[in-house]
mmCIF file of C-alpha atoms in Angstrom:
data_model
loop_
_atom_site.group_PDB
_atom_site.id
_atom_site.type_symbol
_atom_site.label_atom_id
_atom_site.label_comp_id
_atom_site.label_asym_id
_atom_site.label_seq_id
_atom_site.Cartn_x
_atom_site.Cartn_y
_atom_site.Cartn_z
ATOM 1 C CA MET A 1337 9.958 12.957 -18.272
ATOM 2 C CA LYS A 1338 10.224 9.543 -16.809
ATOM 3 C CA LYS A 1339 10.285 7.059 -19.030
ATOM 4 C CA THR A 1340 7.997 3.878 -18.849
ATOM 5 C CA VAL A 1341 9.965 0.731 -17.817
ATOM 6 C CA GLU A 1342 7.142 -1.580 -17.415
ATOM 7 C CA VAL A 1343 3.485 -2.277 -17.480
ATOM 8 C CA ARG A 1344 2.152 -5.161 -15.728
ATOM 9 C CA GLY A 1345 -1.430 -6.463 -16.042
ATOM 10 C CA GLU A 1346 -3.183 -9.663 -15.804
ATOM 11 C CA VAL A 1347 -1.848 -10.911 -12.618
ATOM 12 C CA PRO A 1348 -3.270 -13.805 -11.136
ATOM 13 C CA GLN A 1349 -5.378 -13.825 -7.796
ATOM 14 C CA HIS A 1350 -4.711 -15.541 -4.667
ATOM 15 C CA TRP A 1351 -6.086 -15.708 -1.227
ATOM 16 C CA VAL A 1352 -4.588 -14.149 1.856
ATOM 17 C CA GLY A 1353 -6.790 -15.751 4.736
ATOM 18 C CA ASP A 1354 -10.235 -16.111 3.519
ATOM 19 C CA GLY A 1355 -10.957 -12.582 3.225
ATOM 20 C CA PHE A 1356 -8.798 -10.703 0.971
ATOM 21 C CA PRO A 1357 -8.496 -12.162 -2.733
ATOM 22 C CA VAL A 1358 -5.364 -10.343 -3.715
ATOM 23 C CA ARG A 1359 -3.131 -9.522 -7.051
ATOM 24 C CA SER A 1360 0.510 -9.151 -5.868
ATOM 25 C CA LEU A 1361 1.435 -6.346 -8.345
ATOM 26 C CA PHE A 1362 5.015 -5.800 -7.186
ATOM 27 C CA SER A 1363 7.112 -7.563 -4.735
ATOM 28 C CA TYR A 1364 10.878 -7.201 -3.478
ATOM 29 C CA HIS A 1365 11.371 -10.686 -4.221
ATOM 30 C CA GLU A 1366 11.516 -9.754 -7.865
ATOM 31 C CA GLY A 1367 14.226 -7.203 -7.282
ATOM 32 C CA ALA A 1368 14.238 -4.686 -4.323
ATOM 33 C CA ALA A 1369 16.282 -2.077 -5.860
ATOM 34 C CA ALA A 1370 13.927 -1.229 -8.634
ATOM 35 C CA ILE A 1371 10.961 -0.380 -6.407
ATOM 36 C CA SER A 1372 12.750 0.896 -3.138
ATOM 37 C CA PRO A 1373 11.478 2.412 -0.931
ATOM 38 C CA PHE A 1374 8.557 0.179 -1.478
ATOM 39 C CA LEU A 1375 8.453 -3.706 -0.866
ATOM 40 C CA LEU A 1376 5.039 -4.977 -1.822
ATOM 41 C CA LEU A 1377 1.793 -3.946 -3.288
ATOM 42 C CA ASP A 1378 -1.568 -6.161 -2.970
ATOM 43 C CA TYR A 1379 -4.670 -4.971 -4.589
ATOM 44 C CA ALA A 1380 -7.545 -6.993 -3.173
ATOM 45 C CA GLY A 1381 -10.901 -7.227 -5.077
ATOM 46 C CA PRO A 1382 -13.438 -5.750 -5.922
ATOM 47 C CA MET A 1383 -15.271 -8.817 -4.676
ATOM 48 C CA GLU A 1384 -18.759 -9.451 -3.555
ATOM 49 C CA PHE A 1385 -19.136 -10.930 -0.303
ATOM 50 C CA PRO A 1386 -22.380 -12.183 0.922
ATOM 51 C CA PRO A 1387 -23.748 -11.621 4.386
ATOM 52 C CA SER A 1388 -21.943 -14.384 7.150
ATOM 53 C CA PRO A 1389 -22.202 -14.942 10.477
ATOM 54 C CA HIS A 1390 -18.252 -15.521 10.530
ATOM 55 C CA ARG A 1391 -16.124 -12.931 10.055
ATOM 56 C CA ARG A 1392 -13.726 -13.312 7.199
ATOM 57 C CA GLY A 1393 -9.664 -12.296 7.345
ATOM 58 C CA VAL A 1394 -6.506 -13.119 8.550
ATOM 59 C CA ASP A 1395 -5.542 -14.144 12.066
ATOM 60 C CA VAL A 1396 -2.728 -13.150 14.403
ATOM 61 C CA HIS A 1397 0.486 -12.692 12.492
ATOM 62 C CA PRO A 1398 3.816 -10.703 13.023
ATOM 63 C CA HIS A 1399 5.526 -7.972 11.381
ATOM 64 C CA ARG A 1400 9.234 -6.533 11.687
ATOM 65 C CA GLY A 1401 11.333 -3.973 9.597
ATOM 66 C CA PHE A 1402 8.858 -2.104 7.791
ATOM 67 C CA GLU A 1403 5.433 -0.226 7.284
ATOM 68 C CA THR A 1404 2.047 -1.658 6.289
ATOM 69 C CA VAL A 1405 -0.147 1.044 4.465
ATOM 70 C CA THR A 1406 -3.893 -0.231 4.051
ATOM 71 C CA ILE A 1407 -6.053 1.949 1.599
ATOM 72 C CA VAL A 1408 -9.963 0.996 1.695
ATOM 73 C CA TYR A 1409 -12.199 1.952 -1.138
ATOM 74 C CA HIS A 1410 -15.161 -0.181 -0.444
ATOM 75 C CA GLY A 1411 -15.991 -2.359 2.399
ATOM 76 C CA GLU A 1412 -14.368 -2.548 6.015
ATOM 77 C CA VAL A 1413 -11.210 -4.006 7.420
ATOM 78 C CA GLU A 1414 -11.022 -4.207 11.333
ATOM 79 C CA HIS A 1415 -7.604 -4.100 12.897
ATOM 80 C CA ARG A 1416 -6.208 -5.186 16.261
ATOM 81 C CA ASP A 1417 -2.351 -5.223 17.234
ATOM 82 C CA SER A 1418 -0.136 -5.826 20.159
ATOM 83 C CA GLY A 1419 0.286 -2.083 20.887
ATOM 84 C CA GLY A 1420 -3.467 -1.985 21.991
ATOM 85 C CA ASN A 1421 -4.509 -0.102 18.731
ATOM 86 C CA HIS A 1422 -7.918 -1.122 17.292
ATOM 87 C CA GLY A 1423 -10.112 0.556 14.536
ATOM 88 C CA ILE A 1424 -12.235 0.070 11.609
ATOM 89 C CA VAL A 1425 -10.942 1.206 8.319
ATOM 90 C CA GLY A 1426 -13.863 2.026 5.904
ATOM 91 C CA PRO A 1427 -14.233 3.491 2.543
ATOM 92 C CA GLY A 1428 -11.803 6.145 2.022
ATOM 93 C CA ASP A 1429 -9.813 5.722 5.402
ATOM 94 C CA VAL A 1430 -6.170 4.739 5.614
ATOM 95 C CA GLN A 1431 -4.134 2.687 8.210
ATOM 96 C CA TRP A 1432 -0.255 3.474 8.307
ATOM 97 C CA MET A 1433 1.266 0.840 10.698
ATOM 98 C CA THR A 1434 4.846 1.015 11.231
ATOM 99 C CA ALA A 1435 5.846 -2.394 12.510
ATOM 100 C CA ALA A 1436 9.468 -1.156 13.163
ATOM 101 C CA SER A 1437 10.890 -3.445 15.804
ATOM 102 C CA GLY A 1438 7.993 -5.910 15.929
ATOM 103 C CA VAL A 1439 4.044 -5.996 15.894
ATOM 104 C CA VAL A 1440 1.400 -8.754 16.302
ATOM 105 C CA HIS A 1441 -1.914 -8.099 14.726
ATOM 106 C CA GLU A 1442 -4.943 -9.352 12.805
ATOM 107 C CA GLU A 1443 -7.007 -8.206 10.037
ATOM 108 C CA TYR A 1444 -10.413 -9.112 9.434
ATOM 109 C CA HIS A 1445 -13.634 -7.749 7.765
ATOM 110 C CA GLY A 1446 -15.568 -5.351 10.108
ATOM 111 C CA GLU A 1447 -18.152 -6.985 11.998
ATOM 112 C CA ALA A 1448 -21.075 -4.894 10.384
ATOM 113 C CA PHE A 1449 -19.569 -5.345 6.816
ATOM 114 C CA THR A 1450 -19.432 -9.413 7.639
ATOM 115 C CA ARG A 1451 -23.362 -9.245 8.649
ATOM 116 C CA ARG A 1452 -24.707 -7.299 5.674
ATOM 117 C CA GLY A 1453 -22.046 -8.318 3.086
ATOM 118 C CA GLY A 1454 -21.034 -6.090 0.335
ATOM 119 C CA VAL A 1455 -17.941 -5.416 -1.972
ATOM 120 C CA LEU A 1456 -14.489 -5.266 -0.667
ATOM 121 C CA GLU A 1457 -11.737 -3.183 -2.536
ATOM 122 C CA MET A 1458 -8.556 -2.368 -1.045
ATOM 123 C CA VAL A 1459 -4.884 -1.861 -1.259
ATOM 124 C CA GLN A 1460 -2.002 -3.185 1.039
ATOM 125 C CA LEU A 1461 1.213 -1.431 0.326
ATOM 126 C CA TRP A 1462 4.538 -2.269 2.289
ATOM 127 C CA VAL A 1463 7.115 0.322 2.620
ATOM 128 C CA ASN A 1464 10.575 -0.433 3.793
ATOM 129 C CA LEU A 1465 12.323 1.220 6.591
ATOM 130 C CA PRO A 1466 16.097 2.428 6.944
ATOM 131 C CA ALA A 1467 18.386 0.053 9.029
ATOM 132 C CA ALA A 1468 18.522 2.731 11.772
ATOM 133 C CA GLU A 1469 14.454 2.659 11.910
ATOM 134 C CA LYS A 1470 13.944 -1.042 11.861
ATOM 135 C CA THR A 1471 14.307 -1.466 15.596
ATOM 136 C CA ALA A 1472 12.484 1.848 16.605
ATOM 137 C CA PRO A 1473 9.221 1.396 18.546
ATOM 138 C CA PRO A 1474 6.095 0.556 16.639
ATOM 139 C CA ARG A 1475 3.775 3.389 15.459
ATOM 140 C CA TYR A 1476 0.243 3.418 14.226
ATOM 141 C CA GLN A 1477 -1.762 6.251 12.234
ATOM 142 C CA GLU A 1478 -5.434 5.909 11.715
ATOM 143 C CA ILE A 1479 -6.138 8.442 8.626
ATOM 144 C CA LEU A 1480 -9.682 8.973 8.403
ATOM 145 C CA ALA A 1481 -11.165 9.912 4.799
ATOM 146 C CA ALA A 1482 -12.098 13.428 6.355
ATOM 147 C CA SER A 1483 -8.642 14.260 7.375
ATOM 148 C CA ILE A 1484 -7.145 13.602 3.915
ATOM 149 C CA PRO A 1485 -6.955 16.767 1.675
ATOM 150 C CA THR A 1486 -8.455 16.663 -1.883
ATOM 151 C CA VAL A 1487 -6.507 18.787 -4.692
ATOM 152 C CA GLU A 1488 -8.207 20.092 -7.767
ATOM 153 C CA LEU A 1489 -6.048 19.282 -10.658
ATOM 154 C CA PRO A 1490 -5.476 21.769 -13.479
ATOM 155 C CA ASP A 1491 -7.967 22.241 -16.549
ATOM 156 C CA GLY A 1492 -10.815 20.058 -14.718
ATOM 157 C CA ALA A 1493 -8.464 16.943 -15.081
ATOM 158 C CA GLY A 1494 -9.878 15.577 -12.071
ATOM 159 C CA THR A 1495 -8.982 15.461 -8.309
ATOM 160 C CA ALA A 1496 -6.178 14.021 -5.987
ATOM 161 C CA ARG A 1497 -6.269 12.980 -2.428
ATOM 162 C CA VAL A 1498 -2.888 13.526 -1.026
ATOM 163 C CA ILE A 1499 -2.293 10.639 1.549
ATOM 164 C CA ALA A 1500 1.350 11.268 2.062
ATOM 165 C CA GLY A 1501 3.842 13.858 0.496
ATOM 166 C CA GLU A 1502 2.795 17.009 -1.132
ATOM 167 C CA LEU A 1503 0.984 17.900 -4.374
ATOM 168 C CA GLY A 1504 0.299 21.228 -5.667
ATOM 169 C CA GLY A 1505 1.395 22.753 -2.227
ATOM 170 C CA VAL A 1506 -0.892 20.633 -0.153
ATOM 171 C CA ARG A 1507 0.593 18.164 2.094
ATOM 172 C CA GLY A 1508 -0.897 14.923 3.361
ATOM 173 C CA PRO A 1509 -1.413 13.889 6.957
ATOM 174 C CA ALA A 1510 0.639 10.613 7.030
ATOM 175 C CA ARG A 1511 3.819 11.006 8.747
ATOM 176 C CA THR A 1512 6.539 8.999 6.837
ATOM 177 C CA VAL A 1513 10.095 7.987 7.625
ATOM 178 C CA THR A 1514 11.491 8.708 4.476
ATOM 179 C CA PRO A 1515 10.374 11.026 1.670
ATOM 180 C CA ILE A 1516 7.231 9.238 0.002
ATOM 181 C CA ASN A 1517 4.085 10.629 -1.924
ATOM 182 C CA VAL A 1518 0.940 8.658 -1.984
ATOM 183 C CA TRP A 1519 -1.878 10.314 -4.296
ATOM 184 C CA ASP A 1520 -5.206 8.918 -4.818
ATOM 185 C CA LEU A 1521 -6.138 10.114 -8.273
ATOM 186 C CA GLN A 1522 -9.621 10.464 -9.724
ATOM 187 C CA LEU A 1523 -9.072 11.646 -13.552
ATOM 188 C CA ALA A 1524 -11.710 12.557 -16.247
ATOM 189 C CA ALA A 1525 -12.128 11.190 -19.717
ATOM 190 C CA GLY A 1526 -10.607 13.094 -22.156
ATOM 191 C CA SER A 1527 -8.402 14.824 -19.679
ATOM 192 C CA SER A 1528 -4.419 15.226 -19.301
ATOM 193 C CA VAL A 1529 -2.454 16.075 -16.345
ATOM 194 C CA ARG A 1530 1.390 16.294 -15.517
ATOM 195 C CA LEU A 1531 2.706 14.929 -12.316
ATOM 196 C CA ASP A 1532 5.861 16.603 -11.047
ATOM 197 C CA VAL A 1533 7.893 13.822 -9.030
ATOM 198 C CA PRO A 1534 11.381 14.342 -8.087
ATOM 199 C CA ASP A 1535 14.435 13.387 -10.166
ATOM 200 C CA GLY A 1536 15.658 9.928 -8.662
ATOM 201 C CA PHE A 1537 12.383 8.858 -7.140
ATOM 202 C CA THR A 1538 10.999 5.648 -7.618
ATOM 203 C CA THR A 1539 7.669 5.917 -9.419
ATOM 204 C CA LEU A 1540 4.992 3.519 -9.681
ATOM 205 C CA LEU A 1541 1.179 3.860 -10.799
ATOM 206 C CA LEU A 1542 -1.629 1.386 -9.892
ATOM 207 C CA VAL A 1543 -4.321 1.708 -12.491
ATOM 208 C CA ARG A 1544 -7.311 0.809 -10.746
ATOM 209 C CA THR A 1545 -9.891 1.561 -13.393
ATOM 210 C CA GLY A 1546 -9.956 3.052 -16.891
ATOM 211 C CA VAL A 1547 -7.697 3.639 -19.664
ATOM 212 C CA VAL A 1548 -4.877 6.009 -19.699
ATOM 213 C CA LYS A 1549 -1.857 7.005 -22.022
ATOM 214 C CA LEU A 1550 1.482 7.891 -20.359
ATOM 215 C CA ASN A 1551 3.991 10.340 -21.772
ATOM 216 C CA GLY A 1552 1.751 10.217 -24.851
ATOM 217 C CA SER A 1553 2.893 6.874 -25.926
ATOM 218 C CA THR A 1554 2.488 3.993 -23.424
ATOM 219 C CA SER A 1555 -1.225 2.751 -22.778
ATOM 220 C CA ALA A 1556 -2.470 1.010 -19.680
ATOM 221 C CA GLN A 1557 -5.843 -0.041 -18.332
ATOM 222 C CA GLY A 1558 -7.198 -1.267 -14.978
ATOM 223 C CA VAL A 1559 -5.954 -3.356 -13.381
ATOM 224 C CA ALA A 1560 -2.490 -2.485 -14.220
ATOM 225 C CA LEU A 1561 1.034 -1.592 -12.669
ATOM 226 C CA VAL A 1562 3.226 0.939 -14.319
ATOM 227 C CA ARG A 1563 6.578 1.376 -13.082
ATOM 228 C CA PHE A 1564 8.903 4.449 -14.438
ATOM 229 C CA ASP A 1565 12.729 4.819 -14.722
ATOM 230 C CA PRO A 1566 13.470 6.886 -11.607
ATOM 231 C CA ALA A 1567 15.463 9.426 -14.023
ATOM 232 C CA GLY A 1568 13.446 12.832 -14.982
ATOM 233 C CA ASP A 1569 11.176 14.925 -13.195
ATOM 234 C CA GLY A 1570 7.712 13.971 -13.945
ATOM 235 C CA LEU A 1571 5.165 12.240 -15.933
ATOM 236 C CA GLU A 1572 1.918 12.943 -17.949
ATOM 237 C CA ILE A 1573 -1.300 11.058 -17.930
ATOM 238 C CA ALA A 1574 -3.953 11.488 -20.548
ATOM 239 C CA CYS A 1575 -7.311 9.542 -19.916
ATOM 240 C CA ASP A 1576 -9.516 7.929 -22.453
ATOM 241 C CA GLN A 1577 -11.989 6.828 -20.002
ATOM 242 C CA ASP A 1578 -12.530 8.136 -16.338
ATOM 243 C CA ALA A 1579 -9.543 6.750 -14.366
ATOM 244 C CA SER A 1580 -8.801 5.931 -10.803
ATOM 245 C CA ILE A 1581 -4.984 5.760 -10.035
ATOM 246 C CA LEU A 1582 -3.190 5.223 -7.026
ATOM 247 C CA ALA A 1583 0.227 7.039 -7.640
ATOM 248 C CA LEU A 1584 3.408 6.173 -5.578
ATOM 249 C CA SER A 1585 6.822 7.855 -5.535
ATOM 250 C CA GLY A 1586 9.656 7.721 -3.164
ATOM 251 C CA GLU A 1587 13.304 8.131 -2.404
ATOM 252 C CA PRO A 1588 15.093 5.123 -2.787
ATOM 253 C CA ILE A 1589 16.799 3.431 0.387
ATOM 254 C CA ASP A 1590 20.001 2.224 -0.741
ATOM 255 C CA GLU A 1591 20.605 -0.710 1.534
ATOM 256 C CA PRO A 1592 20.341 -4.586 1.416
ATOM 257 C CA VAL A 1593 16.828 -6.095 1.528
ATOM 258 C CA VAL A 1594 16.444 -9.441 3.160
ATOM 259 C CA GLY A 1595 12.950 -10.914 3.962
ATOM 260 C CA ARG A 1596 11.297 -14.098 4.747
ATOM 261 C CA GLY A 1597 7.530 -13.818 5.139
ATOM 262 C CA PRO A 1598 6.193 -11.253 7.535
ATOM 263 C CA PHE A 1599 9.802 -9.922 8.440
ATOM 264 C CA VAL A 1600 11.996 -7.555 6.182
ATOM 265 C CA MET A 1601 15.613 -6.860 7.351
ATOM 266 C CA ASN A 1602 19.076 -5.974 6.244
ATOM 267 C CA THR A 1603 20.525 -9.425 6.918
ATOM 268 C CA GLU A 1604 19.781 -13.200 7.479
ATOM 269 C CA ALA A 1605 21.264 -12.831 10.994
ATOM 270 C CA GLU A 1606 18.312 -10.139 11.727
ATOM 271 C CA ILE A 1607 15.679 -12.474 9.997
ATOM 272 C CA ARG A 1608 16.718 -15.289 12.459
ATOM 273 C CA GLN A 1609 16.487 -13.123 15.317
ATOM 274 C CA ALA A 1610 13.057 -11.910 14.153
ATOM 275 C CA ILE A 1611 11.991 -15.082 14.068
ATOM 276 C CA LEU A 1612 13.237 -16.307 17.455
ATOM 277 C CA ASP A 1613 11.917 -12.760 19.253
ATOM 278 C CA PHE A 1614 8.322 -13.612 17.671
ATOM 279 C CA GLN A 1615 8.372 -17.319 19.104
ATOM 280 C CA ALA A 1616 9.542 -16.011 22.231
ATOM 281 C CA GLY A 1617 6.621 -13.676 22.699
ATOM 282 C CA ARG A 1618 8.965 -10.362 22.408
ATOM 283 C CA MET A 1619 6.740 -8.834 19.869
ATOM 284 C CA GLY A 1620 3.724 -8.707 22.107
ATOM 285 C CA VAL A 1621 0.414 -10.077 22.087
ATOM 286 C CA ILE A 1622 -3.159 -9.132 21.443
#
């Protein structure tokens, strides 16, 4: 079993733009090696927004050197980028944007959601890229809820949407650069489930709702982030209440991590070049 290293709750909320009230549950600034290949996890909401004639969100900004994964639970996020991609990410949908050599994009509440108002709840995950892929062409994956397979967990424990990687012999639709599992779990009160995760994989759980016990000892309740020691080949989750959990695991990337704002590279020189390229318009325009 993978041992629990840390349970993090009570994370303060801050705003990204005027549309996303987020809690940053982990970040590479606090120690990149411990969470590799992941870089950052922002959990937004849940928050009720009143109807408005003015769209809320984040205006045009760049990314280089990594991927952003946006998972929407409630509400809508509208995306446009310099690659000509445009779409609405609605409840259950996932957007997997590989910024790589550089993307300029904007993220706002969907127009219909802005007009009617409602609850927004979503996650944005940053996933690192190995050095060889940081200068590759950008790529965009629109993953609709209907295309994400659901696995029934043993003994009626609940269900898992397999967004990326594999669970129970079922593969998720997301194409990943390095080996990564992203599982969206709905677990029933009174149930227990073992998740098989490869030895050596970084493993993190975002407990969105509910109360859980991990490996028979450590307790966590939403909203909380649980980090495990990479050693070991799995973990066990027991639920005192119905629980919603986002399970992340991946093979670490053993390379230097240097980041500044929206750029994550391997050296300071690459960061300086990214800033110059953005300022010169070489990452494109919307």
